[in-house]
Coordinates of C-alpha atoms in Angstrom, one line a residue:
M1 CA 8.8 8.5 48.5
S2 CA 12.2 10.4 48.4
T3 CA 12.2 12.6 51.5
D4 CA 15.7 14.8 50.8
K5 CA 14.0 16.8 47.8
I6 CA 11.4 19.4 47.9
S7 CA 9.0 19.1 44.9
I8 CA 6.3 21.5 43.1
T9 CA 3.4 19.2 43.1
A10 CA 1.0 21.5 41.8
I11 CA 0.8 25.1 40.3
S12 CA -2.1 27.3 39.2
S13 CA -2.2 30.6 37.7
I14 CA -4.5 33.5 36.5
S15 CA -3.4 35.7 33.8
P16 CA -3.8 36.9 30.1
L17 CA -2.6 33.6 29.3
G18 CA -5.7 31.8 30.8
V19 CA -6.2 29.3 33.7
T20 CA -5.4 25.9 32.9
L21 CA -2.1 24.5 32.1
E22 CA -3.1 23.3 28.8
E23 CA -4.9 26.8 27.6
I24 CA -1.7 28.3 29.0
W25 CA 0.5 26.0 27.1
E26 CA -1.5 26.4 24.0
N27 CA -1.1 30.4 24.3
Y28 CA 2.5 30.0 24.6
Q29 CA 2.7 28.2 21.3
N30 CA 2.1 31.1 19.1
T31 CA 4.0 34.4 18.6
D32 CA 1.0 36.7 19.3
H33 CA 1.2 38.7 22.4
R34 CA -1.8 39.3 25.0
L35 CA -1.3 42.8 25.7
T36 CA -4.5 45.4 25.2
L37 CA -4.7 49.1 24.8
Q38 CA -6.9 50.2 27.6
E39 CA -7.7 54.0 28.5
I40 CA -6.4 55.3 32.0
D41 CA -6.8 58.7 32.4
K42 CA -8.1 59.5 29.1
E43 CA -5.0 58.0 27.3
P44 CA -4.5 54.7 25.8
V45 CA -2.0 52.5 27.6
W46 CA -0.4 49.1 26.9
T47 CA -1.5 46.5 29.5
G48 CA -1.6 42.8 30.3
R49 CA -5.4 42.6 31.3
L50 CA -7.2 39.3 32.0
S51 CA -9.6 38.3 29.6
Q52 CA -13.4 39.4 30.0
N53 CA -14.1 35.6 30.5
L54 CA -11.6 35.6 33.5
Q55 CA -12.9 38.8 34.6
Q56 CA -16.5 37.3 35.1
K57 CA -15.0 34.5 37.1
I58 CA -13.7 37.2 39.6
T59 CA -16.7 39.0 39.9
D60 CA -18.7 35.7 40.3
L61 CA -16.2 34.8 43.2
K62 CA -16.4 38.1 44.4
E63 CA -20.2 38.1 44.6
S64 CA -20.4 34.5 46.1
D65 CA -19.7 35.6 49.7
S66 CA -20.9 38.7 51.1
K67 CA -17.6 39.1 53.0
Y68 CA -15.5 39.2 49.5
Q69 CA -17.4 42.0 48.2
H70 CA -15.0 44.2 49.7
L71 CA -11.8 42.7 48.8
D72 CA -9.3 44.1 46.9
H73 CA -8.8 42.1 43.1
S74 CA -5.1 41.3 44.3
V75 CA -7.1 39.4 47.0
L76 CA -9.5 38.0 44.7
Y77 CA -7.0 36.7 42.3
A78 CA -5.1 34.9 44.7
L79 CA -8.5 33.4 46.1
Y80 CA -9.3 32.3 42.6
T81 CA -5.9 30.6 41.9
A82 CA -5.5 29.2 45.5
R83 CA -8.6 26.9 45.2
N84 CA -7.4 25.8 42.0
A85 CA -3.6 24.9 43.1
V86 CA -4.8 22.9 46.3
E87 CA -7.4 21.1 44.2
R88 CA -4.5 20.1 41.9
A89 CA -2.4 19.2 44.7
G90 CA -5.1 16.8 46.4
W91 CA -5.0 18.8 49.4
K92 CA -8.7 20.3 49.2
S93 CA -9.9 16.9 50.3
L94 CA -7.7 16.7 53.4
E95 CA -9.4 16.3 56.7
R96 CA -9.5 19.7 58.7
S97 CA -7.1 18.2 61.2
N98 CA -4.6 17.5 58.3
K99 CA -5.3 21.1 56.5
N100 CA -2.1 22.6 58.5
F101 CA -0.1 23.6 55.8
G102 CA 1.6 26.8 55.4
I103 CA 0.6 29.8 53.2
N104 CA 3.0 32.6 52.2
I105 CA 1.5 34.9 49.3
G106 CA 3.0 38.5 48.6
S107 CA 2.4 41.3 46.5
S108 CA 4.5 44.4 45.3
R109 CA 1.8 46.8 45.2
G110 CA -1.1 45.3 47.4
A111 CA -4.6 46.5 47.2
T112 CA -4.0 49.3 44.7
G113 CA -7.5 49.3 43.3
L114 CA -9.1 49.8 46.9
F115 CA -6.2 52.0 48.0
E116 CA -6.9 54.5 45.2
H117 CA -10.6 54.6 45.6
F118 CA -10.3 55.0 49.2
H119 CA -7.9 58.0 49.0
E120 CA -9.9 59.4 46.0
D121 CA -12.7 59.4 48.5
Y122 CA -10.9 60.9 51.1
L123 CA -9.6 63.8 49.2
K124 CA -13.6 64.7 48.3
H125 CA -14.9 64.1 51.5
N126 CA -12.1 64.4 54.5
R127 CA -13.1 61.0 55.5
T128 CA -12.8 57.4 54.8
P129 CA -15.0 54.5 55.1
S130 CA -14.6 52.1 58.1
L131 CA -13.4 49.1 56.2
T132 CA -10.4 51.1 54.5
S133 CA -7.5 50.0 56.8
P134 CA -8.7 46.3 57.3
T135 CA -9.3 45.8 53.4
T136 CA -5.9 47.5 52.3
T137 CA -3.5 46.0 54.5
L138 CA -0.7 43.6 52.6
G139 CA -1.8 40.5 55.1
N140 CA -5.2 40.6 53.4
I141 CA -4.1 38.0 50.7
S142 CA -2.6 35.4 52.6
S143 CA -5.1 35.5 55.6
W144 CA -8.3 35.7 53.3
V145 CA -6.6 32.5 51.3
A146 CA -6.3 30.5 54.8
H147 CA -9.8 31.8 55.5
D148 CA -11.4 30.4 52.3
L149 CA -9.1 26.9 52.3
G150 CA -10.1 26.2 56.2
T151 CA -6.5 25.9 57.1
D152 CA -4.7 25.9 60.3
G153 CA -1.0 26.2 59.3
P154 CA 0.9 29.6 59.3
E155 CA 0.0 32.2 56.9
F156 CA 1.9 35.1 56.3
S157 CA 2.3 37.9 53.5
H158 CA 5.4 40.1 52.6
S159 CA 6.4 42.7 49.8
I160 CA 9.9 42.4 48.1
T161 CA 8.8 44.4 45.0
C162 CA 9.2 42.0 41.6
S163 CA 10.8 39.2 43.5
T164 CA 8.2 38.9 46.0
A165 CA 6.9 35.6 44.5
L166 CA 10.1 33.6 44.5
H167 CA 10.6 35.0 47.9
A168 CA 7.5 33.4 49.4
L169 CA 9.2 30.0 47.5
L170 CA 12.3 30.5 49.5
N171 CA 10.3 30.6 52.6
G172 CA 8.4 27.7 51.8
V173 CA 11.5 25.6 51.4
A174 CA 12.9 26.9 54.6
W175 CA 10.0 26.2 56.7
I176 CA 9.8 22.5 54.9
R177 CA 13.5 22.0 55.7
S178 CA 13.5 23.2 58.9
G179 CA 10.8 20.4 59.8
M180 CA 8.1 22.8 60.8
A181 CA 6.1 22.1 57.8
D182 CA 5.6 19.5 55.0
K183 CA 3.5 21.6 52.9
F184 CA 3.6 25.1 51.8
L185 CA 1.3 26.8 49.3
V186 CA 3.6 30.0 48.0
G187 CA 3.5 32.5 45.0
G188 CA 2.1 36.5 44.8
S189 CA -0.8 38.1 43.5
E190 CA -1.1 41.5 41.6
A191 CA -3.6 43.7 40.5
P192 CA -2.1 47.0 39.3
L193 CA -3.6 48.2 36.4
T194 CA -4.7 51.4 38.1
P195 CA -4.2 54.8 37.2
F196 CA -1.9 55.8 40.1
T197 CA 0.3 52.8 39.5
I198 CA 0.5 53.2 36.1
A199 CA 1.5 56.8 36.6
Q200 CA 4.3 55.9 38.9
M201 CA 5.7 53.7 36.4
K202 CA 5.7 56.2 33.5
A203 CA 7.2 58.9 35.8
L204 CA 10.2 56.3 36.1
K205 CA 10.0 56.7 32.3
I206 CA 10.4 53.1 31.7
Y207 CA 7.1 52.2 30.3
A208 CA 6.3 51.2 26.6
S209 CA 5.0 54.2 24.6
S210 CA 1.3 54.2 22.9
K211 CA 1.8 57.0 20.9
N212 CA 0.0 56.3 17.5
S213 CA -1.0 52.9 18.7
S214 CA -3.7 51.4 16.4
V215 CA -5.4 48.0 16.0
T216 CA -2.8 47.1 13.1
E217 CA 0.2 47.9 15.2
R218 CA -1.2 46.0 18.2
I219 CA -1.2 42.9 15.9
R220 CA 1.9 43.4 14.0
S221 CA 4.2 44.7 16.5
Y222 CA 5.7 44.2 20.2
P223 CA 4.9 46.6 22.4
C224 CA 6.9 45.2 25.2
R225 CA 10.5 44.2 23.9
A226 CA 11.7 42.0 26.8
L227 CA 15.0 40.3 26.4
D228 CA 15.6 42.5 23.2
V229 CA 19.1 43.8 24.1
M230 CA 19.3 45.8 20.8
K231 CA 16.2 48.2 21.9
K232 CA 16.8 51.8 21.9
K233 CA 13.9 52.5 24.5
N234 CA 11.9 51.4 27.6
S235 CA 9.2 49.1 26.7
M236 CA 7.7 47.6 30.1
V237 CA 4.1 46.9 30.3
L238 CA 2.3 46.1 33.1
G239 CA -0.3 43.1 33.5
E240 CA -1.8 41.7 36.1
G241 CA -2.6 38.1 37.8
A242 CA -1.6 35.6 40.4
S243 CA 0.4 32.5 40.6
L244 CA 0.6 30.0 43.2
A245 CA 2.5 26.8 43.7
C246 CA 2.1 23.9 46.0
L247 CA 5.6 22.6 47.9
E248 CA 5.8 19.3 49.5
R249 CA 8.7 17.0 50.9
G250 CA 9.9 14.6 48.8
I251 CA 8.9 13.5 45.5
L252 CA 5.7 12.0 45.0
P253 CA 3.8 10.7 41.7
G254 CA 2.5 13.9 40.6
T255 CA 5.6 15.9 40.9
L256 CA 5.9 18.2 38.5
G257 CA 9.4 19.4 39.2
V258 CA 12.0 19.4 42.0
I259 CA 13.8 22.2 43.3
E260 CA 17.3 21.7 43.0
G261 CA 19.1 24.8 44.1
I262 CA 18.1 28.1 45.4
G263 CA 19.9 31.3 45.8
Y264 CA 19.3 34.7 46.8
A265 CA 21.3 38.0 46.8
T266 CA 21.2 42.1 47.1
E267 CA 22.9 45.1 45.9
L268 CA 24.1 48.0 47.8
L269 CA 21.7 50.8 46.8
E270 CA 23.3 53.2 44.7
H271 CA 19.7 54.5 43.8
N272 CA 16.1 53.6 44.7
V273 CA 15.8 51.3 41.5
S274 CA 19.5 50.6 40.7
I275 CA 21.0 47.6 39.4
S276 CA 24.6 47.5 38.2
A277 CA 25.4 47.0 34.8
D278 CA 26.1 43.5 35.0
A279 CA 23.6 42.5 37.6
R280 CA 26.1 41.3 40.3
C281 CA 23.0 40.5 42.4
F282 CA 22.2 38.0 39.9
Q283 CA 25.6 36.8 39.5
K284 CA 25.5 35.8 43.0
S285 CA 22.1 34.3 43.2
M286 CA 22.7 32.0 40.1
A287 CA 26.2 30.9 41.2
M288 CA 24.5 30.0 44.6
A289 CA 21.7 28.3 42.8
L290 CA 24.0 26.3 40.5
E291 CA 26.5 25.6 43.5
N292 CA 26.0 21.7 43.2
T293 CA 25.5 21.7 39.5
P294 CA 27.6 21.9 36.5
K295 CA 26.7 24.8 34.4
E296 CA 26.4 23.1 31.2
E297 CA 23.3 20.9 32.7
V298 CA 21.3 24.0 32.6
D299 CA 19.0 23.9 29.3
V300 CA 17.1 27.0 29.8
I301 CA 17.0 30.1 31.7
V302 CA 13.7 32.1 32.2
M303 CA 14.9 35.6 32.7
H304 CA 13.4 38.4 34.6
A305 CA 13.5 40.6 31.5
P306 CA 11.1 43.4 32.6
G307 CA 11.7 45.2 29.4
T308 CA 13.6 48.1 30.4
L309 CA 17.0 49.1 28.8
K310 CA 18.9 48.7 31.9
G311 CA 17.0 45.7 33.5
D312 CA 17.3 43.7 30.4
I313 CA 20.8 44.1 29.5
S314 CA 22.2 43.9 33.1
E315 CA 20.7 40.9 33.4
W316 CA 21.9 39.5 30.1
N317 CA 25.3 40.7 31.2
A318 CA 25.3 38.6 34.4
I319 CA 24.4 35.4 32.5
K320 CA 27.2 36.0 30.3
K321 CA 29.7 36.4 33.4
I322 CA 28.2 33.3 35.0
F323 CA 28.0 30.8 31.8
C324 CA 31.3 32.3 30.1
N325 CA 29.5 33.3 26.9
D326 CA 28.3 29.6 26.6
L327 CA 24.8 30.7 27.2
P328 CA 21.8 28.2 27.9
F329 CA 18.7 28.8 25.6
L330 CA 17.2 32.2 26.9
T331 CA 13.4 33.3 27.1
T332 CA 11.0 35.4 29.0
N333 CA 7.2 35.7 29.1
K334 CA 6.7 39.5 29.8
W335 CA 6.6 40.4 26.1
K336 CA 3.5 38.6 26.0
I337 CA 1.5 39.2 29.3
G338 CA 3.4 42.2 30.6
H339 CA 5.2 42.5 34.0
T340 CA 3.0 41.5 37.0
F341 CA 5.5 42.4 39.5
G342 CA 5.2 40.3 42.7
A343 CA 3.6 37.5 40.8
S344 CA 6.1 37.5 37.7
G345 CA 8.6 35.3 39.6
M346 CA 5.8 32.3 40.0
L347 CA 4.6 32.8 36.3
N348 CA 8.2 32.5 35.3
I349 CA 8.3 29.1 37.4
E350 CA 5.1 27.8 35.8
M351 CA 6.8 28.8 32.3
A352 CA 9.6 26.5 33.5
I353 CA 7.5 23.5 34.5
L354 CA 5.5 23.7 31.4
M355 CA 8.8 23.4 29.5
L356 CA 9.9 20.6 31.6
R357 CA 6.6 18.9 30.8
Y358 CA 6.2 19.3 27.3
Q359 CA 9.8 19.3 26.5
K360 CA 9.8 22.4 24.3
A361 CA 11.8 25.7 24.6
I362 CA 9.6 28.7 24.2
Q363 CA 11.1 31.3 22.0
V364 CA 11.0 34.8 22.2
P365 CA 10.0 35.9 18.7
F366 CA 12.5 38.9 18.1
Y367 CA 15.3 37.5 20.3
K368 CA 17.9 35.6 18.3
N369 CA 18.8 32.5 20.6
T370 CA 21.1 29.6 20.8
A371 CA 19.8 26.1 19.0
A372 CA 16.6 25.1 21.2
P373 CA 17.6 21.8 23.4
K374 CA 16.3 18.7 22.3
N375 CA 16.0 17.4 26.0
I376 CA 15.3 19.8 28.9
K377 CA 16.0 18.7 32.2
K378 CA 16.9 21.6 34.4
V379 CA 15.6 25.1 34.3
L380 CA 17.2 28.2 35.7
V381 CA 14.5 31.0 36.9
N382 CA 15.2 34.4 37.9
A383 CA 13.7 37.5 39.2
V384 CA 14.6 40.8 41.0
G385 CA 13.1 43.6 42.5
F386 CA 14.0 47.3 42.8
G387 CA 17.0 47.9 44.5
G388 CA 18.3 44.4 43.3
N389 CA 16.5 41.7 45.5
A390 CA 17.5 38.9 43.4
V391 CA 16.7 35.1 43.7
S392 CA 17.4 32.2 41.4
I393 CA 15.9 29.1 41.6
L394 CA 16.8 25.7 39.7
L395 CA 14.2 23.4 38.6
A396 CA 14.7 19.7 37.3
K397 CA 12.5 17.1 35.7
V398 CA 11.7 14.3 37.8

């Protein structure tokens, strides 16, 4: 076993694409999006919701333990996904004395559903239930996952907006490289499909329009035009879900992908949600991730591409600056499932791992790409949050 590398030995998610890697890959093979119209505040809104079958699985989890009945969906999504991830990695069978792996799971918005419910209750009654504070703190996610898995290792949560999950991966890499841990469970979870959260995105004027939307339009069109650099209006759509990866020291028989490079950068704030026209933060993070890798070896880039005018084009410009217009194959998944905020970066990692496994690039149906690579050996994954907190991860096939 090689000990100078850090591997992803398992990955799991819950999203509009499904749960198993086989099901998720199958859903990536068609050009249909997984977005649906949902009535929120008496108006139809495009959202990336879990299927009814997956919602029932979360309900079953919630009702399986009296302690879980008061948890927010962002926590429940993480619990469900974490169980699957550690089972796939073989960590579930570890003796209690060896269950000292670390856990770092973050979220951009946190317990949105519970928080809005408790706040509405406060406005009506001028008081809050006793569990308001303990069930809406951000640390709920990692702490409840640690409780559910019975681990003894370090656990912590954080919020770095939409790059949260990839910052968790950075933390896991740092802990393992330092020698303070050999294994880390990292990722993000998000349940943002609530009235107040949707209203915040609409206030920024970046949300996809649902005017005159119909069943026919839902089938034939793409509400979220992520990576369409020619679009004339913002088209971001929110989605829900969680995605977690198991990191381990070395290259093991079950390794799905090797972390060959990491990069991170921030921009000076000119506005609360600003990013420069050529995304200098992405230029820095990608350059850092590629420090020891020739650029021509990158076969695919999984872009952050949230579906907004400025977000998509600035990242595209940054890629052109780094790769000098000799662009690799570009792709994203937000046109299909929406933007899952803090979980989105790890869903991008999952997409990259699937392309490495099946040796097939996933095309965005309305973006004219370069020729699809015949062999996929290295994939660069991007994520960025409000204010320019960019992360780039280079994954390689074993």
